[in-house]
mmCIF file with all atom_site columns, C-alpha atoms and ligand atoms in Angstrom:
data_model
loop_
_atom_site.group_PDB
_atom_site.id
_atom_site.type_symbol
_atom_site.label_atom_id
_atom_site.label_alt_id
_atom_site.label_comp_id
_atom_site.label_asym_id
_atom_site.label_entity_id
_atom_site.label_seq_id
_atom_site.pdbx_PDB_ins_code
_atom_site.Cartn_x
_atom_site.Cartn_y
_atom_site.Cartn_z
_atom_site.occupancy
_atom_site.B_iso_or_equiv
_atom_site.pdbx_formal_charge
_atom_site.auth_seq_id
_atom_site.auth_comp_id
_atom_site.auth_asym_id
_atom_site.auth_atom_id
_atom_site.pdbx_PDB_model_num
ATOM   1   C  CA  . MET A 1 1   ? 0.068   -0.011 0.180   1.00 62.00 ? 1   MET A CA  1
ATOM   2   C  CA  . PRO A 1 2   ? 1.470   3.108  -1.212  1.00 67.00 ? 2   PRO A CA  1
ATOM   3   C  CA  . THR A 1 3   ? 2.183   5.984  1.699   1.00 71.00 ? 3   THR A CA  1
ATOM   4   C  CA  . LEU A 1 4   ? 1.703   9.657  1.196   1.00 71.00 ? 4   LEU A CA  1
ATOM   5   C  CA  . LYS A 1 5   ? 3.745   12.278 2.054   1.00 83.00 ? 5   LYS A CA  1
ATOM   6   C  CA  . PRO A 1 6   ? 3.319   13.865 5.802   1.00 84.00 ? 6   PRO A CA  1
ATOM   7   C  CA  . ARG A 1 7   ? 3.047   17.260 3.868   1.00 87.00 ? 7   ARG A CA  1
ATOM   8   C  CA  . LEU A 1 8   ? 0.527   16.337 1.425   1.00 89.00 ? 8   LEU A CA  1
ATOM   9   C  CA  . LEU A 1 9   ? -1.457  14.280 3.899   1.00 89.00 ? 9   LEU A CA  1
ATOM   10  C  CA  . ALA A 1 10  ? -1.393  17.454 6.010   1.00 90.00 ? 10  ALA A CA  1
ATOM   11  C  CA  . ASN A 1 11  ? -3.071  19.725 3.226   1.00 91.00 ? 11  ASN A CA  1
ATOM   12  C  CA  . ILE A 1 12  ? -5.527  16.890 2.853   1.00 92.00 ? 12  ILE A CA  1
ATOM   13  C  CA  . ILE A 1 13  ? -6.456  16.652 6.081   1.00 92.00 ? 13  ILE A CA  1
ATOM   14  C  CA  . ARG A 1 14  ? -6.673  21.098 5.977   1.00 93.00 ? 14  ARG A CA  1
ATOM   15  C  CA  . ILE A 1 15  ? -8.361  21.125 2.873   1.00 95.00 ? 15  ILE A CA  1
ATOM   16  C  CA  . ILE A 1 16  ? -11.537 18.369 4.493   1.00 95.00 ? 16  ILE A CA  1
ATOM   17  C  CA  . GLU A 1 17  ? -11.378 20.797 7.605   1.00 95.00 ? 17  GLU A CA  1
ATOM   18  C  CA  . ALA A 1 18  ? -11.806 24.070 5.490   1.00 96.00 ? 18  ALA A CA  1
ATOM   19  C  CA  . GLU A 1 19  ? -14.670 22.382 4.084   1.00 96.00 ? 19  GLU A CA  1
ATOM   20  C  CA  . GLU A 1 20  ? -16.059 21.466 7.018   1.00 96.00 ? 20  GLU A CA  1
ATOM   21  C  CA  . HIS A 1 21  ? -16.002 24.603 8.431   1.00 97.00 ? 21  HIS A CA  1
ATOM   22  C  CA  . VAL A 1 22  ? -17.482 26.494 5.857   1.00 97.00 ? 22  VAL A CA  1
ATOM   23  C  CA  . ALA A 1 23  ? -20.544 24.394 5.864   1.00 97.00 ? 23  ALA A CA  1
ATOM   24  C  CA  . LYS A 1 24  ? -20.854 24.668 9.456   1.00 97.00 ? 24  LYS A CA  1
ATOM   25  C  CA  . SER A 1 25  ? -20.524 29.077 9.463   1.00 97.00 ? 25  SER A CA  1
ATOM   26  C  CA  . TYR A 1 26  ? -23.506 28.675 6.563   1.00 97.00 ? 26  TYR A CA  1
ATOM   27  C  CA  . LYS A 1 27  ? -25.599 26.030 8.687   1.00 97.00 ? 27  LYS A CA  1
ATOM   28  C  CA  . ARG A 1 28  ? -24.776 28.628 11.562  1.00 97.00 ? 28  ARG A CA  1
ATOM   29  C  CA  . LEU A 1 29  ? -25.825 31.970 9.390   1.00 95.00 ? 29  LEU A CA  1
ATOM   30  C  CA  . LYS A 1 30  ? -28.806 30.878 7.768   1.00 93.00 ? 30  LYS A CA  1
ATOM   31  C  CA  . LYS A 1 31  ? -30.181 29.757 11.336  1.00 93.00 ? 31  LYS A CA  1
ATOM   32  C  CA  . ALA A 1 32  ? -29.287 33.240 12.952  1.00 93.00 ? 32  ALA A CA  1
ATOM   33  C  CA  . MET A 1 33  ? -30.700 35.102 10.216  1.00 91.00 ? 33  MET A CA  1
ATOM   34  C  CA  . GLU A 1 34  ? -34.126 33.121 10.281  1.00 91.00 ? 34  GLU A CA  1
ATOM   35  C  CA  . GLN A 1 35  ? -33.865 33.961 14.524  1.00 92.00 ? 35  GLN A CA  1
ATOM   36  C  CA  . ALA A 1 36  ? -32.938 37.480 13.262  1.00 93.00 ? 36  ALA A CA  1
ATOM   37  C  CA  . ARG A 1 37  ? -35.876 37.901 10.398  1.00 93.00 ? 37  ARG A CA  1
ATOM   38  C  CA  . ARG A 1 38  ? -38.670 35.825 13.166  1.00 94.00 ? 38  ARG A CA  1
ATOM   39  C  CA  . HIS A 1 39  ? -37.882 38.707 15.953  1.00 95.00 ? 39  HIS A CA  1
ATOM   40  C  CA  . LYS A 1 40  ? -38.110 41.618 13.411  1.00 94.00 ? 40  LYS A CA  1
ATOM   41  C  CA  . LYS A 1 41  ? -41.685 39.950 12.478  1.00 94.00 ? 41  LYS A CA  1
ATOM   42  C  CA  . ILE A 1 42  ? -42.639 39.828 16.253  1.00 95.00 ? 42  ILE A CA  1
ATOM   43  C  CA  . ALA A 1 43  ? -41.113 43.213 17.035  1.00 95.00 ? 43  ALA A CA  1
ATOM   44  C  CA  . ASN A 1 44  ? -43.021 44.669 14.188  1.00 93.00 ? 44  ASN A CA  1
ATOM   45  C  CA  . ARG A 1 45  ? -46.415 43.662 15.616  1.00 94.00 ? 45  ARG A CA  1
ATOM   46  C  CA  . LEU A 1 46  ? -45.022 44.485 19.255  1.00 94.00 ? 46  LEU A CA  1
ATOM   47  C  CA  . LYS A 1 47  ? -44.758 48.525 17.337  1.00 91.00 ? 47  LYS A CA  1
ATOM   48  C  CA  . LYS A 1 48  ? -47.757 47.701 14.970  1.00 85.00 ? 48  LYS A CA  1
ATOM   49  C  CA  . ARG A 1 49  ? -46.013 48.217 12.057  1.00 80.00 ? 49  ARG A CA  1
ATOM   50  C  CA  . CYS A 1 50  ? -47.235 45.204 10.390  1.00 76.00 ? 50  CYS A CA  1
ATOM   51  C  CA  . PHE A 1 51  ? -49.145 47.082 7.666   1.00 75.00 ? 51  PHE A CA  1
ATOM   52  C  CA  . ARG A 1 52  ? -51.042 50.794 7.771   1.00 77.00 ? 52  ARG A CA  1
ATOM   53  C  CA  . LEU A 1 53  ? -54.308 51.488 6.460   1.00 78.00 ? 53  LEU A CA  1
ATOM   54  C  CA  . GLY A 1 54  ? -54.648 52.982 3.432   1.00 75.00 ? 54  GLY A CA  1
ATOM   55  C  CA  . ASN A 1 55  ? -58.070 55.208 2.478   1.00 74.00 ? 55  ASN A CA  1
ATOM   56  C  CA  . PRO A 1 56  ? -60.572 52.927 0.634   1.00 74.00 ? 56  PRO A CA  1
ATOM   57  C  CA  . LYS A 1 57  ? -59.477 54.244 -3.104  1.00 76.00 ? 57  LYS A CA  1
ATOM   58  C  CA  . VAL A 1 58  ? -59.602 52.881 -6.468  1.00 78.00 ? 58  VAL A CA  1
ATOM   59  C  CA  . SER A 1 59  ? -57.323 54.105 -9.180  1.00 80.00 ? 59  SER A CA  1
ATOM   60  C  CA  . THR A 1 60  ? -58.907 56.641 -11.422 1.00 83.00 ? 60  THR A CA  1
ATOM   61  C  CA  . LYS A 1 61  ? -56.412 55.980 -14.095 1.00 83.00 ? 61  LYS A CA  1
ATOM   62  C  CA  . ILE A 1 62  ? -57.822 52.359 -13.544 1.00 79.00 ? 62  ILE A CA  1
ATOM   63  C  CA  . TYR A 1 63  ? -61.635 53.144 -13.965 1.00 81.00 ? 63  TYR A CA  1
ATOM   64  C  CA  . GLN A 1 64  ? -61.321 56.484 -16.749 1.00 83.00 ? 64  GLN A CA  1
ATOM   65  C  CA  . SER A 1 65  ? -58.594 54.734 -18.888 1.00 81.00 ? 65  SER A CA  1
ATOM   66  C  CA  . GLY A 1 66  ? -60.593 52.492 -22.261 1.00 74.00 ? 66  GLY A CA  1
ATOM   67  C  CA  . THR A 1 67  ? -64.188 51.783 -22.509 1.00 75.00 ? 67  THR A CA  1
ATOM   68  C  CA  . ILE A 1 68  ? -66.871 50.064 -20.026 1.00 71.00 ? 68  ILE A CA  1
ATOM   69  C  CA  . LYS A 1 69  ? -68.169 46.734 -22.371 1.00 76.00 ? 69  LYS A CA  1
ATOM   70  C  CA  . ASN A 1 70  ? -71.087 45.626 -20.406 1.00 78.00 ? 70  ASN A CA  1
ATOM   71  C  CA  . GLU A 1 71  ? -72.409 49.276 -20.753 1.00 77.00 ? 71  GLU A CA  1
ATOM   72  C  CA  . ASN A 1 72  ? -76.309 47.383 -22.021 1.00 82.00 ? 72  ASN A CA  1
ATOM   73  C  CA  . HIS A 1 73  ? -76.208 45.567 -18.028 1.00 84.00 ? 73  HIS A CA  1
ATOM   74  C  CA  . GLY A 1 74  ? -79.344 46.182 -16.486 1.00 85.00 ? 74  GLY A CA  1
ATOM   75  C  CA  . LEU A 1 75  ? -76.959 47.706 -13.251 1.00 85.00 ? 75  LEU A CA  1
ATOM   76  C  CA  . ILE A 1 76  ? -74.813 50.052 -15.294 1.00 86.00 ? 76  ILE A CA  1
ATOM   77  C  CA  . LYS A 1 77  ? -78.097 51.507 -16.883 1.00 88.00 ? 77  LYS A CA  1
ATOM   78  C  CA  . LEU A 1 78  ? -79.849 52.600 -13.520 1.00 91.00 ? 78  LEU A CA  1
ATOM   79  C  CA  . PRO A 1 79  ? -79.295 56.193 -12.739 1.00 91.00 ? 79  PRO A CA  1
ATOM   80  C  CA  . VAL A 1 80  ? -76.496 57.208 -10.843 1.00 89.00 ? 80  VAL A CA  1
ATOM   81  C  CA  . GLU A 1 81  ? -78.498 58.019 -7.462  1.00 89.00 ? 81  GLU A CA  1
ATOM   82  C  CA  . VAL A 1 82  ? -80.302 54.708 -7.415  1.00 91.00 ? 82  VAL A CA  1
ATOM   83  C  CA  . LYS A 1 83  ? -76.455 52.959 -7.176  1.00 91.00 ? 83  LYS A CA  1
ATOM   84  C  CA  . LYS A 1 84  ? -75.681 55.213 -4.688  1.00 88.00 ? 84  LYS A CA  1
ATOM   85  C  CA  . ILE A 1 85  ? -78.367 53.981 -2.485  1.00 87.00 ? 85  ILE A CA  1
ATOM   86  C  CA  . ILE A 1 86  ? -77.313 50.567 -3.753  1.00 90.00 ? 86  ILE A CA  1
ATOM   87  C  CA  . PHE A 1 87  ? -74.240 51.163 -2.237  1.00 88.00 ? 87  PHE A CA  1
ATOM   88  C  CA  . LYS A 1 88  ? -74.610 52.793 0.783   1.00 85.00 ? 88  LYS A CA  1
ATOM   89  C  CA  . ALA A 1 89  ? -77.520 49.691 1.554   1.00 86.00 ? 89  ALA A CA  1
ATOM   90  C  CA  . LEU A 1 90  ? -75.480 47.016 1.348   1.00 87.00 ? 90  LEU A CA  1
ATOM   91  C  CA  . PRO A 1 91  ? -74.496 46.126 5.109   1.00 82.00 ? 91  PRO A CA  1
ATOM   92  C  CA  . THR A 1 92  ? -70.698 46.260 4.933   1.00 83.00 ? 92  THR A CA  1
ATOM   93  C  CA  . ALA A 1 93  ? -67.503 48.127 3.701   1.00 82.00 ? 93  ALA A CA  1
ATOM   94  C  CA  . ALA A 1 94  ? -66.199 44.914 2.469   1.00 84.00 ? 94  ALA A CA  1
ATOM   95  C  CA  . ASP A 1 95  ? -69.259 44.350 0.058   1.00 87.00 ? 95  ASP A CA  1
ATOM   96  C  CA  . ARG A 1 96  ? -68.898 47.670 -1.141  1.00 87.00 ? 96  ARG A CA  1
ATOM   97  C  CA  . ALA A 1 97  ? -65.610 47.285 -1.755  1.00 85.00 ? 97  ALA A CA  1
ATOM   98  C  CA  . CYS A 1 98  ? -66.109 44.312 -4.047  1.00 86.00 ? 98  CYS A CA  1
ATOM   99  C  CA  . LEU A 1 99  ? -69.371 45.721 -5.998  1.00 89.00 ? 99  LEU A CA  1
ATOM   100 C  CA  . GLY A 1 100 ? -66.874 48.990 -6.426  1.00 88.00 ? 100 GLY A CA  1
ATOM   101 C  CA  . LEU A 1 101 ? -64.084 46.347 -8.136  1.00 85.00 ? 101 LEU A CA  1
ATOM   102 C  CA  . ALA A 1 102 ? -66.714 44.973 -9.875  1.00 85.00 ? 102 ALA A CA  1
ATOM   103 C  CA  . CYS A 1 103 ? -66.117 47.320 -12.859 1.00 87.00 ? 103 CYS A CA  1
ATOM   104 C  CA  . LYS A 1 104 ? -65.627 50.363 -14.133 1.00 88.00 ? 104 LYS A CA  1
ATOM   105 C  CA  . ASP A 1 105 ? -69.320 52.139 -14.067 1.00 88.00 ? 105 ASP A CA  1
ATOM   106 C  CA  . GLN A 1 106 ? -69.326 50.553 -10.316 1.00 89.00 ? 106 GLN A CA  1
ATOM   107 C  CA  . ALA A 1 107 ? -65.763 51.450 -9.714  1.00 89.00 ? 107 ALA A CA  1
ATOM   108 C  CA  . ALA A 1 108 ? -65.872 55.766 -10.789 1.00 88.00 ? 108 ALA A CA  1
ATOM   109 C  CA  . VAL A 1 109 ? -69.928 55.241 -7.749  1.00 89.00 ? 109 VAL A CA  1
ATOM   110 C  CA  . TYR A 1 110 ? -67.616 53.835 -5.118  1.00 87.00 ? 110 TYR A CA  1
ATOM   111 C  CA  . ASP A 1 111 ? -65.629 57.082 -6.306  1.00 86.00 ? 111 ASP A CA  1
ATOM   112 C  CA  . GLN A 1 112 ? -67.889 59.384 -6.077  1.00 84.00 ? 112 GLN A CA  1
ATOM   113 C  CA  . LEU A 1 113 ? -69.697 58.788 -2.924  1.00 84.00 ? 113 LEU A CA  1
ATOM   114 C  CA  . LYS A 1 114 ? -66.340 59.717 -0.942  1.00 79.00 ? 114 LYS A CA  1
ATOM   115 C  CA  . THR A 1 115 ? -67.410 63.500 -1.840  1.00 79.00 ? 115 THR A CA  1
ATOM   116 C  CA  . GLU A 1 116 ? -70.334 62.853 0.040   1.00 77.00 ? 116 GLU A CA  1
ATOM   117 C  CA  . LYS A 1 117 ? -70.533 64.659 3.712   1.00 71.00 ? 117 LYS A CA  1
ATOM   118 C  CA  . ASN A 1 118 ? -70.497 62.806 6.551   1.00 63.00 ? 118 ASN A CA  1
ATOM   119 C  CA  . LYS A 1 119 ? -73.410 62.851 8.861   1.00 61.00 ? 119 LYS A CA  1
ATOM   120 C  CA  . LYS A 1 120 ? -73.095 62.743 12.276  1.00 56.00 ? 120 LYS A CA  1
ATOM   121 C  CA  . ASP A 1 121 ? -76.427 61.868 13.500  1.00 45.00 ? 121 ASP A CA  1
ATOM   122 C  CA  . TYR A 1 122 ? -77.058 58.042 11.014  1.00 48.00 ? 122 TYR A CA  1
ATOM   123 C  CA  . ALA A 1 123 ? -74.550 56.323 9.253   1.00 54.00 ? 123 ALA A CA  1
ATOM   124 C  CA  . GLN A 1 124 ? -73.522 57.003 6.317   1.00 62.00 ? 124 GLN A CA  1
ATOM   125 C  CA  . HIS A 1 125 ? -72.283 54.141 4.433   1.00 72.00 ? 125 HIS A CA  1
ATOM   126 C  CA  . VAL A 1 126 ? -69.560 55.522 2.119   1.00 71.00 ? 126 VAL A CA  1
ATOM   127 C  CA  . PRO A 1 127 ? -65.829 54.675 2.047   1.00 69.00 ? 127 PRO A CA  1
ATOM   128 C  CA  . LYS A 1 128 ? -64.439 57.585 3.580   1.00 70.00 ? 128 LYS A CA  1
ATOM   129 C  CA  . ARG A 1 129 ? -61.766 55.729 5.368   1.00 75.00 ? 129 ARG A CA  1
ATOM   130 C  CA  . ALA A 1 130 ? -60.577 52.230 6.048   1.00 79.00 ? 130 ALA A CA  1
ATOM   131 C  CA  . THR A 1 131 ? -60.488 50.187 9.715   1.00 84.00 ? 131 THR A CA  1
ATOM   132 C  CA  . ASP A 1 132 ? -59.275 47.203 11.258  1.00 88.00 ? 132 ASP A CA  1
ATOM   133 C  CA  . VAL A 1 133 ? -62.419 45.573 10.922  1.00 88.00 ? 133 VAL A CA  1
ATOM   134 C  CA  . HIS A 1 134 ? -62.778 46.394 7.610   1.00 87.00 ? 134 HIS A CA  1
ATOM   135 C  CA  . ARG A 1 135 ? -59.558 45.166 6.659   1.00 89.00 ? 135 ARG A CA  1
ATOM   136 C  CA  . LEU A 1 136 ? -60.896 41.606 8.616   1.00 91.00 ? 136 LEU A CA  1
ATOM   137 C  CA  . GLN A 1 137 ? -63.898 41.578 6.413   1.00 90.00 ? 137 GLN A CA  1
ATOM   138 C  CA  . MET A 1 138 ? -61.870 41.873 3.321   1.00 88.00 ? 138 MET A CA  1
ATOM   139 C  CA  . LEU A 1 139 ? -59.657 38.735 4.240   1.00 91.00 ? 139 LEU A CA  1
ATOM   140 C  CA  . ILE A 1 140 ? -62.596 36.951 5.463   1.00 91.00 ? 140 ILE A CA  1
ATOM   141 C  CA  . ARG A 1 141 ? -64.302 37.398 1.922   1.00 88.00 ? 141 ARG A CA  1
ATOM   142 C  CA  . LEU A 1 142 ? -61.049 36.629 -0.009  1.00 89.00 ? 142 LEU A CA  1
ATOM   143 C  CA  . LYS A 1 143 ? -60.508 33.772 2.108   1.00 91.00 ? 143 LYS A CA  1
ATOM   144 C  CA  . PRO A 1 144 ? -62.381 31.280 -0.228  1.00 92.00 ? 144 PRO A CA  1
ATOM   145 C  CA  . ASP A 1 145 ? -59.962 31.779 -2.730  1.00 92.00 ? 145 ASP A CA  1
ATOM   146 C  CA  . MET A 1 146 ? -57.085 31.903 -0.544  1.00 94.00 ? 146 MET A CA  1
ATOM   147 C  CA  . PRO A 1 147 ? -54.882 28.726 -0.858  1.00 96.00 ? 147 PRO A CA  1
ATOM   148 C  CA  . ALA A 1 148 ? -55.424 26.585 1.786   1.00 95.00 ? 148 ALA A CA  1
ATOM   149 C  CA  . LYS A 1 149 ? -51.892 26.812 3.325   1.00 97.00 ? 149 LYS A CA  1
ATOM   150 C  CA  . TYR A 1 150 ? -53.044 30.529 4.295   1.00 97.00 ? 150 TYR A CA  1
ATOM   151 C  CA  . ARG A 1 151 ? -54.275 31.065 7.477   1.00 96.00 ? 151 ARG A CA  1
ATOM   152 C  CA  . ILE A 1 152 ? -56.173 34.271 8.751   1.00 95.00 ? 152 ILE A CA  1
ATOM   153 C  CA  . CYS A 1 153 ? -54.753 35.893 12.376  1.00 96.00 ? 153 CYS A CA  1
ATOM   154 C  CA  . TYR A 1 154 ? -57.250 38.344 13.400  1.00 95.00 ? 154 TYR A CA  1
ATOM   155 C  CA  . LEU A 1 155 ? -54.597 40.023 15.623  1.00 94.00 ? 155 LEU A CA  1
ATOM   156 C  CA  . CYS A 1 156 ? -52.469 41.297 12.708  1.00 94.00 ? 156 CYS A CA  1
ATOM   157 C  CA  . LEU A 1 157 ? -54.585 40.859 10.498  1.00 93.00 ? 157 LEU A CA  1
ATOM   158 C  CA  . GLN A 1 158 ? -52.991 39.158 7.404   1.00 94.00 ? 158 GLN A CA  1
ATOM   159 C  CA  . PHE A 1 159 ? -53.033 35.828 5.652   1.00 96.00 ? 159 PHE A CA  1
ATOM   160 C  CA  . ILE A 1 160 ? -50.322 33.652 7.510   1.00 96.00 ? 160 ILE A CA  1
ATOM   161 C  CA  . ASP A 1 161 ? -48.575 31.017 5.132   1.00 96.00 ? 161 ASP A CA  1
ATOM   162 C  CA  . THR A 1 162 ? -48.517 28.312 7.708   1.00 96.00 ? 162 THR A CA  1
ATOM   163 C  CA  . THR A 1 163 ? -45.659 26.449 5.829   1.00 96.00 ? 163 THR A CA  1
ATOM   164 C  CA  . HIS A 1 164 ? -43.427 29.231 5.715   1.00 94.00 ? 164 HIS A CA  1
ATOM   165 C  CA  . PRO A 1 165 ? -40.636 28.497 8.500   1.00 91.00 ? 165 PRO A CA  1
ATOM   166 C  CA  . ASP A 1 166 ? -40.732 31.866 10.163  1.00 91.00 ? 166 ASP A CA  1
ATOM   167 C  CA  . ASN A 1 167 ? -44.570 31.138 10.858  1.00 94.00 ? 167 ASN A CA  1
ATOM   168 C  CA  . ALA A 1 168 ? -43.981 27.751 12.769  1.00 93.00 ? 168 ALA A CA  1
ATOM   169 C  CA  . GLY A 1 169 ? -45.399 27.181 15.853  1.00 94.00 ? 169 GLY A CA  1
ATOM   170 C  CA  . LEU A 1 170 ? -48.620 26.797 17.468  1.00 96.00 ? 170 LEU A CA  1
ATOM   171 C  CA  . TRP A 1 171 ? -51.111 29.461 16.876  1.00 97.00 ? 171 TRP A CA  1
ATOM   172 C  CA  . GLY A 1 172 ? -53.742 30.502 19.984  1.00 96.00 ? 172 GLY A CA  1
ATOM   173 C  CA  . GLY A 1 173 ? -56.694 32.049 19.626  1.00 94.00 ? 173 GLY A CA  1
ATOM   174 C  CA  . SER A 1 174 ? -60.105 30.263 18.984  1.00 92.00 ? 174 SER A CA  1
ATOM   175 C  CA  . GLU A 1 175 ? -61.576 29.639 15.583  1.00 89.00 ? 175 GLU A CA  1
ATOM   176 C  CA  . ASN A 1 176 ? -65.248 28.791 16.911  1.00 91.00 ? 176 ASN A CA  1
ATOM   177 C  CA  . ARG A 1 177 ? -65.576 32.225 19.183  1.00 90.00 ? 177 ARG A CA  1
ATOM   178 C  CA  . VAL A 1 178 ? -65.324 33.820 15.353  1.00 89.00 ? 178 VAL A CA  1
ATOM   179 C  CA  . SER A 1 179 ? -67.275 31.309 13.433  1.00 86.00 ? 179 SER A CA  1
ATOM   180 C  CA  . GLY A 1 180 ? -70.019 32.760 10.872  1.00 83.00 ? 180 GLY A CA  1
ATOM   181 C  CA  . GLY A 1 181 ? -67.607 34.857 9.579   1.00 80.00 ? 181 GLY A CA  1
ATOM   182 C  CA  . LYS A 1 182 ? -67.725 37.715 12.791  1.00 85.00 ? 182 LYS A CA  1
ATOM   183 C  CA  . THR A 1 183 ? -65.642 40.496 12.232  1.00 85.00 ? 183 THR A CA  1
ATOM   184 C  CA  . THR A 1 184 ? -65.725 42.551 14.825  1.00 86.00 ? 184 THR A CA  1
ATOM   185 C  CA  . LYS A 1 185 ? -63.297 44.116 17.423  1.00 87.00 ? 185 LYS A CA  1
ATOM   186 C  CA  . THR A 1 186 ? -64.151 41.122 19.814  1.00 91.00 ? 186 THR A CA  1
ATOM   187 C  CA  . ALA A 1 187 ? -63.421 38.615 17.211  1.00 91.00 ? 187 ALA A CA  1
ATOM   188 C  CA  . MET A 1 188 ? -59.652 40.270 16.799  1.00 91.00 ? 188 MET A CA  1
ATOM   189 C  CA  . ILE A 1 189 ? -59.699 39.804 20.529  1.00 91.00 ? 189 ILE A CA  1
ATOM   190 C  CA  . GLU A 1 190 ? -60.894 36.315 20.816  1.00 94.00 ? 190 GLU A CA  1
ATOM   191 C  CA  . GLY A 1 191 ? -60.266 35.182 17.223  1.00 95.00 ? 191 GLY A CA  1
ATOM   192 C  CA  . PRO A 1 192 ? -56.676 33.015 15.746  1.00 96.00 ? 192 PRO A CA  1
ATOM   193 C  CA  . ARG A 1 193 ? -53.854 34.223 16.511  1.00 96.00 ? 193 ARG A CA  1
ATOM   194 C  CA  . CYS A 1 194 ? -50.627 33.478 14.551  1.00 97.00 ? 194 CYS A CA  1
ATOM   195 C  CA  . PRO A 1 195 ? -47.220 32.005 15.927  1.00 97.00 ? 195 PRO A CA  1
ATOM   196 C  CA  . LEU A 1 196 ? -45.835 34.879 15.758  1.00 97.00 ? 196 LEU A CA  1
ATOM   197 C  CA  . CYS A 1 197 ? -48.615 37.196 17.756  1.00 96.00 ? 197 CYS A CA  1
ATOM   198 C  CA  . VAL A 1 198 ? -48.614 34.811 20.478  1.00 97.00 ? 198 VAL A CA  1
ATOM   199 C  CA  . ALA A 1 199 ? -44.781 35.109 20.611  1.00 96.00 ? 199 ALA A CA  1
ATOM   200 C  CA  . ALA A 1 200 ? -45.263 39.468 20.867  1.00 96.00 ? 200 ALA A CA  1
ATOM   201 C  CA  . LYS A 1 201 ? -48.046 38.574 23.130  1.00 95.00 ? 201 LYS A CA  1
ATOM   202 C  CA  . LYS A 1 202 ? -45.968 37.019 25.390  1.00 96.00 ? 202 LYS A CA  1
ATOM   203 C  CA  . LEU A 1 203 ? -43.175 39.322 25.360  1.00 96.00 ? 203 LEU A CA  1
ATOM   204 C  CA  . GLU A 1 204 ? -45.358 42.556 25.512  1.00 95.00 ? 204 GLU A CA  1
ATOM   205 C  CA  . ALA A 1 205 ? -46.208 40.297 29.119  1.00 95.00 ? 205 ALA A CA  1
ATOM   206 C  CA  . ALA A 1 206 ? -42.712 42.199 29.857  1.00 95.00 ? 206 ALA A CA  1
ATOM   207 C  CA  . LYS A 1 207 ? -42.995 45.634 29.054  1.00 93.00 ? 207 LYS A CA  1
ATOM   208 C  CA  . TYR A 1 208 ? -41.654 47.106 31.880  1.00 96.00 ? 208 TYR A CA  1
ATOM   209 C  CA  . LYS A 1 209 ? -38.549 44.975 31.671  1.00 96.00 ? 209 LYS A CA  1
ATOM   210 C  CA  . ASP A 1 210 ? -35.375 47.513 30.521  1.00 96.00 ? 210 ASP A CA  1
ATOM   211 C  CA  . THR A 1 211 ? -34.709 43.838 28.486  1.00 96.00 ? 211 THR A CA  1
ATOM   212 C  CA  . TYR A 1 212 ? -37.776 44.270 26.842  1.00 96.00 ? 212 TYR A CA  1
ATOM   213 C  CA  . LYS A 1 213 ? -36.559 47.918 25.443  1.00 95.00 ? 213 LYS A CA  1
ATOM   214 C  CA  . LYS A 1 214 ? -33.099 46.345 24.479  1.00 96.00 ? 214 LYS A CA  1
ATOM   215 C  CA  . TYR A 1 215 ? -35.120 43.404 22.552  1.00 96.00 ? 215 TYR A CA  1
ATOM   216 C  CA  . LEU A 1 216 ? -36.668 46.483 20.186  1.00 95.00 ? 216 LEU A CA  1
ATOM   217 C  CA  . ALA A 1 217 ? -33.735 48.148 20.347  1.00 94.00 ? 217 ALA A CA  1
ATOM   218 C  CA  . LEU A 1 218 ? -31.797 45.379 18.874  1.00 94.00 ? 218 LEU A CA  1
ATOM   219 C  CA  . VAL A 1 219 ? -33.877 44.673 16.606  1.00 93.00 ? 219 VAL A CA  1
ATOM   220 C  CA  . ASP A 1 220 ? -34.137 47.635 14.784  1.00 90.00 ? 220 ASP A CA  1
ATOM   221 C  CA  . LYS A 1 221 ? -30.419 47.125 13.776  1.00 90.00 ? 221 LYS A CA  1
ATOM   222 C  CA  . VAL A 1 222 ? -31.206 44.494 11.585  1.00 86.00 ? 222 VAL A CA  1
ATOM   223 C  CA  . SER A 1 223 ? -32.047 44.774 8.587   1.00 87.00 ? 223 SER A CA  1
ATOM   224 C  CA  . PHE A 1 224 ? -32.465 42.108 5.368   1.00 80.00 ? 224 PHE A CA  1
ATOM   225 C  CA  . LYS A 1 225 ? -32.722 44.988 2.735   1.00 75.00 ? 225 LYS A CA  1
HETATM 226 ZN ZN1 . ZN  B 2 .   ? -50.680 37.505 13.398  1.00 53.96 ? 301 ZN  B ZN1 1
#
């Protein structure tokens, strides 16, 4: 059996060690990045930075461009006053938004409704501003068309990809408490909450601690751009 020269043997050992080292370093860095990304998401929940509610609006560029193809449809031919009455008679803001997105003509009426003055003495159902409840209504409306892996978190008001490693863990809250499509403020407290929101709530319980502030400050230093 041929024997390797000591120098060559040392070189082979060095190469094997280097390969192991790079594999280990990559694994450690990947894990650290995953942890940091998850904590960033948790901290965003603590700082209420998950999303910003914009005012409900359909861009004029969309509904003023091109032609209306279904202009002979009975709903399109109705006088604009009647169309407004239909919008206001709908039970939820999500219903109004869905009708507004149905076609260019409805989008234009939806947008015109916003110019109406709000009177405090009666509930005027015009799309003035979006609230958390409106967002939840919309998420529940969209749910049947979403892939099965997405679950609604009633606290951070987002579709959560249940297969993504960042979102691993146990869900809190109760699906039963919000059965039948409940979209109230209470539903947001009692409904299912994602593992990241569960983790955020747990941290928030100790928000009086200095370490809590340090945690948030440290997460702020992390950027994934
Ligand atoms: Zn959540």
